[in-house]
Coordinates of C-alpha atoms in Angstrom, one line a residue:
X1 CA 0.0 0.0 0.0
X2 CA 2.8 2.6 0.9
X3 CA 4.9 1.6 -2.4
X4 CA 1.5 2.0 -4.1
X5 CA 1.4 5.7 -2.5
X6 CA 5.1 6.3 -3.5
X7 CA 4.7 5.6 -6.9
X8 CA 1.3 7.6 -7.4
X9 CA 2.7 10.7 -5.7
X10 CA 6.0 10.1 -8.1
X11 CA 3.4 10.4 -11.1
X12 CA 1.3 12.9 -9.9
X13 CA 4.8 15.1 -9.3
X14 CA 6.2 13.7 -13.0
X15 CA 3.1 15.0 -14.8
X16 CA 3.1 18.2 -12.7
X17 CA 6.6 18.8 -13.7
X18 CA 5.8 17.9 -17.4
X19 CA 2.9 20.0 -17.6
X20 CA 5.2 23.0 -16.3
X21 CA 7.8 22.2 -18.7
X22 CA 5.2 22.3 -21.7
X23 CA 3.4 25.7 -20.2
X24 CA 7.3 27.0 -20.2
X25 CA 7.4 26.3 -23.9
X26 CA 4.4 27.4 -24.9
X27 CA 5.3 30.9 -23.0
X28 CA 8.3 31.5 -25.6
X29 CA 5.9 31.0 -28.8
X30 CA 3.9 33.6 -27.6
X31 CA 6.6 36.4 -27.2
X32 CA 8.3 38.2 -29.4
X33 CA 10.5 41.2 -29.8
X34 CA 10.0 44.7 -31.9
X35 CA 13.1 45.1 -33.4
X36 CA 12.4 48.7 -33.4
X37 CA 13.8 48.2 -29.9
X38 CA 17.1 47.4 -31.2
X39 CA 17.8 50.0 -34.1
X40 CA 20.7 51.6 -32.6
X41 CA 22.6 48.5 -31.7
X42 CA 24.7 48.2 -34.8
X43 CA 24.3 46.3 -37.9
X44 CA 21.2 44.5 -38.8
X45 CA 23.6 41.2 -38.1
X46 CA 24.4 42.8 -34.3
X47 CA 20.7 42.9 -34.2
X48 CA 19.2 40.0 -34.9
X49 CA 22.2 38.6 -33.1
X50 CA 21.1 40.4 -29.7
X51 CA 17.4 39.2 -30.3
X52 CA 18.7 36.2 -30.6
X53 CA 21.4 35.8 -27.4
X54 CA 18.9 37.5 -25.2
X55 CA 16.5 34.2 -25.9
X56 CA 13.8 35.2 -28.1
X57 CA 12.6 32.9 -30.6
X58 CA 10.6 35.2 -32.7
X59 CA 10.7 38.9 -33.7
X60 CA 8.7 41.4 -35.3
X61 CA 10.6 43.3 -38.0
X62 CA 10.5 46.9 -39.5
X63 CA 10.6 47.4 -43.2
X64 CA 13.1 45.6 -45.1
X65 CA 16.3 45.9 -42.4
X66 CA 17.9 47.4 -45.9
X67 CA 18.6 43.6 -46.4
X68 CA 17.0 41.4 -49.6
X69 CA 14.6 38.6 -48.7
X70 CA 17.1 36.2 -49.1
X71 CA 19.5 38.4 -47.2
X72 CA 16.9 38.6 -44.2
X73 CA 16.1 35.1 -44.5
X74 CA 19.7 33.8 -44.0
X75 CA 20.2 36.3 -41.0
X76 CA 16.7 34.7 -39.6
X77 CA 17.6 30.9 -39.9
X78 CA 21.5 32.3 -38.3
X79 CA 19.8 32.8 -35.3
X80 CA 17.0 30.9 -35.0
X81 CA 14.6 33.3 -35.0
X82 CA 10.9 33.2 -37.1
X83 CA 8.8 36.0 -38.2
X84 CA 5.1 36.8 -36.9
X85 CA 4.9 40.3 -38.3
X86 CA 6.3 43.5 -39.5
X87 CA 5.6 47.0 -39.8
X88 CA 5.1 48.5 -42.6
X89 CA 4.0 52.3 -43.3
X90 CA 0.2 52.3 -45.3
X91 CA 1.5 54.6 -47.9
X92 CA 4.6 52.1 -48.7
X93 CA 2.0 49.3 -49.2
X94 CA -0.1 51.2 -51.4
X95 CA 2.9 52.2 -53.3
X96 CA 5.3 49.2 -53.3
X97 CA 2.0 46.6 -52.5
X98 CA 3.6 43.6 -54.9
X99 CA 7.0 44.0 -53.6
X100 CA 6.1 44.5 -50.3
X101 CA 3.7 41.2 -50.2
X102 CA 6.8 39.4 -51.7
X103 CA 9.4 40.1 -49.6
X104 CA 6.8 39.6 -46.7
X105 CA 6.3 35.8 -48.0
X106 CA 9.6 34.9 -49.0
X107 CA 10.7 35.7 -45.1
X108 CA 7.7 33.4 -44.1
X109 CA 5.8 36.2 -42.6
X110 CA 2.0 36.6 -42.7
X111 CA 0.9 39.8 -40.5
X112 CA 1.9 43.3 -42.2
X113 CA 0.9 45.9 -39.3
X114 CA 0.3 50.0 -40.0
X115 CA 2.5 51.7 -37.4
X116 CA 2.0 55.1 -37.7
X117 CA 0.4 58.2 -38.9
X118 CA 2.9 61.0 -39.4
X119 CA 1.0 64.4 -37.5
X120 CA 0.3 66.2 -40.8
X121 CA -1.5 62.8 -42.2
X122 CA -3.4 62.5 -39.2
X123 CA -7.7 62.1 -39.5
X124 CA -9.3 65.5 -37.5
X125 CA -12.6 64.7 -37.9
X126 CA -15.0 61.9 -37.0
X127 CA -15.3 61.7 -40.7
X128 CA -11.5 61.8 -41.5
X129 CA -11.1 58.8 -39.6
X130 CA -14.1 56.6 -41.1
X131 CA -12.6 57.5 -44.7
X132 CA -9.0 56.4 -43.1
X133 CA -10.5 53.2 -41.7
X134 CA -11.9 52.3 -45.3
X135 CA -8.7 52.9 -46.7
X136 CA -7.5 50.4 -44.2
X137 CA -10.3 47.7 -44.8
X138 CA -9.9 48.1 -48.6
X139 CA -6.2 47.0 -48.4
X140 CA -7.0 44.5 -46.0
X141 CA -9.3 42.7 -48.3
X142 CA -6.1 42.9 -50.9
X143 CA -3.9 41.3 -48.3
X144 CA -6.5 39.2 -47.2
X145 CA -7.4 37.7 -51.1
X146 CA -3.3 37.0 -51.2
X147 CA -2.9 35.4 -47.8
X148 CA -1.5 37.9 -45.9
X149 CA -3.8 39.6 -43.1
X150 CA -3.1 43.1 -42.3
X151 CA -3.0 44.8 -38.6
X152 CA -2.8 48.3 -37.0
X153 CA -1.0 49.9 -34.1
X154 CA -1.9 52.7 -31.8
X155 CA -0.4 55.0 -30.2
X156 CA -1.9 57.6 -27.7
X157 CA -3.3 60.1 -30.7
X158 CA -6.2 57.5 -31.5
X159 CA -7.2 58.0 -28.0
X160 CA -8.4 61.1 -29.1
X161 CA -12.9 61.3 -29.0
X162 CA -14.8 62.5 -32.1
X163 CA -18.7 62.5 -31.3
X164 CA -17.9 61.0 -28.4
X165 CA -15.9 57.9 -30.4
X166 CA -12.3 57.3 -30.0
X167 CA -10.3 57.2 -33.1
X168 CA -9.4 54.1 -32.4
X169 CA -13.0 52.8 -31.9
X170 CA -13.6 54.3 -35.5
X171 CA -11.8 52.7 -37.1
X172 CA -12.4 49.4 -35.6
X173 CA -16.1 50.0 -36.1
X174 CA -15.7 50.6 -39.7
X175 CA -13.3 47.4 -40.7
X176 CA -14.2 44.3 -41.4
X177 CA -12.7 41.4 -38.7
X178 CA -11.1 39.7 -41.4
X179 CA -9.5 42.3 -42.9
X180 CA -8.1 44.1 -40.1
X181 CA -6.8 43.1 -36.7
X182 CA -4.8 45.6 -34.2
X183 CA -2.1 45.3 -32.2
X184 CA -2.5 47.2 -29.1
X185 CA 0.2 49.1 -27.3
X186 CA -1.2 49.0 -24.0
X187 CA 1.6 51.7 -22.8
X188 CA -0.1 53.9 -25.5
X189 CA -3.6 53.2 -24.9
X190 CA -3.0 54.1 -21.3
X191 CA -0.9 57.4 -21.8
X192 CA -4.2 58.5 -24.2
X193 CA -6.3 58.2 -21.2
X194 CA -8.0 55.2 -21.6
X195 CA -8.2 51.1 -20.2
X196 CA -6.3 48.5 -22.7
X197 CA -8.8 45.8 -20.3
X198 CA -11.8 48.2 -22.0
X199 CA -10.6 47.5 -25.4
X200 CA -9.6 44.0 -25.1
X201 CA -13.2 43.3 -24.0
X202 CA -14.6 45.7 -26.6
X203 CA -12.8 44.0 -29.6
X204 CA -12.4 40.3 -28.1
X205 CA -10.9 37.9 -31.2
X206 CA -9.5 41.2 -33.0
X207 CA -6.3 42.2 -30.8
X208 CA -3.8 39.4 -32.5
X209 CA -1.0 41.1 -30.4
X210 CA -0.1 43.3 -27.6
X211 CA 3.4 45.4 -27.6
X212 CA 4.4 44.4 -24.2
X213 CA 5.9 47.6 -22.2
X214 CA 5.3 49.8 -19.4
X215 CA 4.8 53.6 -18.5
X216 CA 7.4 55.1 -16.1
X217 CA 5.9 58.4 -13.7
X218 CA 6.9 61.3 -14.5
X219 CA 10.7 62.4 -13.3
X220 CA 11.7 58.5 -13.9
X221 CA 13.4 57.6 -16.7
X222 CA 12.5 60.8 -18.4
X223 CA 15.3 60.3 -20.9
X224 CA 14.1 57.3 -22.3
X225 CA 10.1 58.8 -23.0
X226 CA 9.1 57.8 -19.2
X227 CA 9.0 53.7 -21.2
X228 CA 10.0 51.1 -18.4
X229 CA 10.2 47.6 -18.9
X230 CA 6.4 45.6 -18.7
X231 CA 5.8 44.9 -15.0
X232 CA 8.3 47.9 -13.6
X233 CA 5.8 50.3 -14.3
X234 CA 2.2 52.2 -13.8
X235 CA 0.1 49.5 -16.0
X236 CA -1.8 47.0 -14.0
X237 CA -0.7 44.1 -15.6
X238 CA -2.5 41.3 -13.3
X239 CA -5.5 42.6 -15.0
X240 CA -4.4 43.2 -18.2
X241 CA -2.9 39.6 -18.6
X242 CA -6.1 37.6 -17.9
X243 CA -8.2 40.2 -20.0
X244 CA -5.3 39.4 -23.1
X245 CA -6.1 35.7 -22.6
X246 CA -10.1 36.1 -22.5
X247 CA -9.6 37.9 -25.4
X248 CA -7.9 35.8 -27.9
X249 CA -4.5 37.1 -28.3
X250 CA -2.0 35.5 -29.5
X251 CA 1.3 37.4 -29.2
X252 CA 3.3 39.8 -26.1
X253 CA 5.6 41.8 -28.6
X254 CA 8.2 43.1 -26.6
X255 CA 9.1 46.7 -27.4
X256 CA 11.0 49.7 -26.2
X257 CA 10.7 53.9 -28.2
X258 CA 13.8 54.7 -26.6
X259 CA 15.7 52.7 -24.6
X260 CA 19.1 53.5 -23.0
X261 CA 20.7 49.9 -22.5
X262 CA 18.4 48.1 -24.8
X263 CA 20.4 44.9 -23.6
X264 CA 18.9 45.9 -20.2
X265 CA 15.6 46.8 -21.5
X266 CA 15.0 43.1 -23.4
X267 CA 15.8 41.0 -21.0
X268 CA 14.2 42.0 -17.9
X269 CA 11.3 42.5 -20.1
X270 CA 11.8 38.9 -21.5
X271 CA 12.3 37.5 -17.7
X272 CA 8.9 39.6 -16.8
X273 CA 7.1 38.5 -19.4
X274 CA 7.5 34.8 -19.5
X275 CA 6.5 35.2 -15.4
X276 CA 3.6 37.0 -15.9
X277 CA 2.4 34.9 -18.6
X278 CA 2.9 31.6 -16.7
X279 CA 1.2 32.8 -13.6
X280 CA -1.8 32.4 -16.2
X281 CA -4.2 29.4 -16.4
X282 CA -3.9 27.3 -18.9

């Protein structure tokens, strides 16, 4: 009977330690890093190379890295690192759409996300920001129709209310769910004034991604925007994690505007990250 007890407590403790090990892996697919974070390190080689060292296994890339598909691809495979999306301006992939979608395949990635809006581009009327949002959905459907799904990113300007209707909202409104997903910077959402929780609720199956970071208060690291690393900061994270996981969404994209010791920055966000996300039930 107590070799019978022995051996069923040494199972239970086995499968508890598998199940850990498996909830550990799964963690890493579902981060990533913005390479944006990274831009000043050197060479697109150092880079990748950092991304790489610091123990991601996936990154989300800017442009073209002024490297060739092939160029990008060997540089990937080098350092074991896969693509799950990359930002591209709207007025490059209106412009440049077939190259763009090529270069996006042949580097195996499938999510192209809008970053930005430069200030003098930017919607100042309810109306301004329905005709942006059909601009959106119409090269959504294009992406869409080739196999490529197309995203968009906020930052704190979308916060902005017209009639009483964020920008944001707007233009989530007035897309279709299958041609455009966003990938909320909850950092951004919050410095605009409002809840990321609010939004992941609000759009539930449409946030594909979250840029993982954190706000500092004002008079701390002032030189590097007031960004901290995710779980350093002002954001209330234990609510924002099991909101994330409600909602459907698949990435934690790791990202920094302005970071200092971007060595630094990385991988205490990486260590946070993969701690906050295994504190979740699976």
């Amino acid at each position: 009977m107590l070799r019978h007890i022995v051996l069923s407590t040494c199972l239970l403790a086995s499968t508890a330690m598998t199940s850990f090990a498996a909830s550990a892996a799964d963690v890493n697919n579902r981060i990533a890093l913005q390479m944006y974070t990274l831009r000043d390190v050197g060479t697109a080689e150092k880079q990748f190379a950092m991304a790489h060292e610091a123990g991601f296994r996936h990154v989300e890339i800017v442009g073209m890295h002024d490297l060739n598909a092939e160029q990008l691809t060997l540089l990937l495979k080098k350092n074991d690192l896969t693509v799950t999306s990359a930002h591209v301006q709207l007025s490059a992939l209106e412009k440049n759409y077939a190259e763009t979608v090529a270069f996006n395949k042949s580097v195996g990635n499938s999510t192209i996300v809008v970053p930005w809006i430069e200030p003098q581009d930017r919607p100042d009327s309810s109306q301004g920001w329905i005709d942006f949002a059909r601009r959106l959905d119409a090269m959504g459907a294009k992406l869409h129709h080739d196999g490529l799904q197309l995203a968009y990113h906020n930052h704190n300007f979308e916060m902005k209310k017209y009639e009483g209707v964020t920008a944001l909202e707007i233009i989530m409104n007035h897309t279709s769910p299958d041609h455009l997903k966003l990938e909320m910077d909850a950092a951004w959402v919050s410095r605009g004034g409002q809840d990321p929780v609010r939004f992941l609720k609000e759009y539930s199956g449409r946030i594909y991604a979250i840029h993982a970071k954190d706000n500092a208060a004002i008079g701390i690291r002032d030189d590097e925007m007031n960004f901290a690393p995710l779980g350093e900061g002002l954001l209330d994270w234990s609510a924002i994690m099991p909101a994330a996981k409600a909602s459907g969404v698949k990435w934690f994209i790791i990202e920094h505007d302005k970071p200092k010791d971007a060595w630094s920055i990385i991988t205490t966000s990486l260590r946070n990250l993969r701690a906050a996300l295994q504190t979740q039930p699976h």
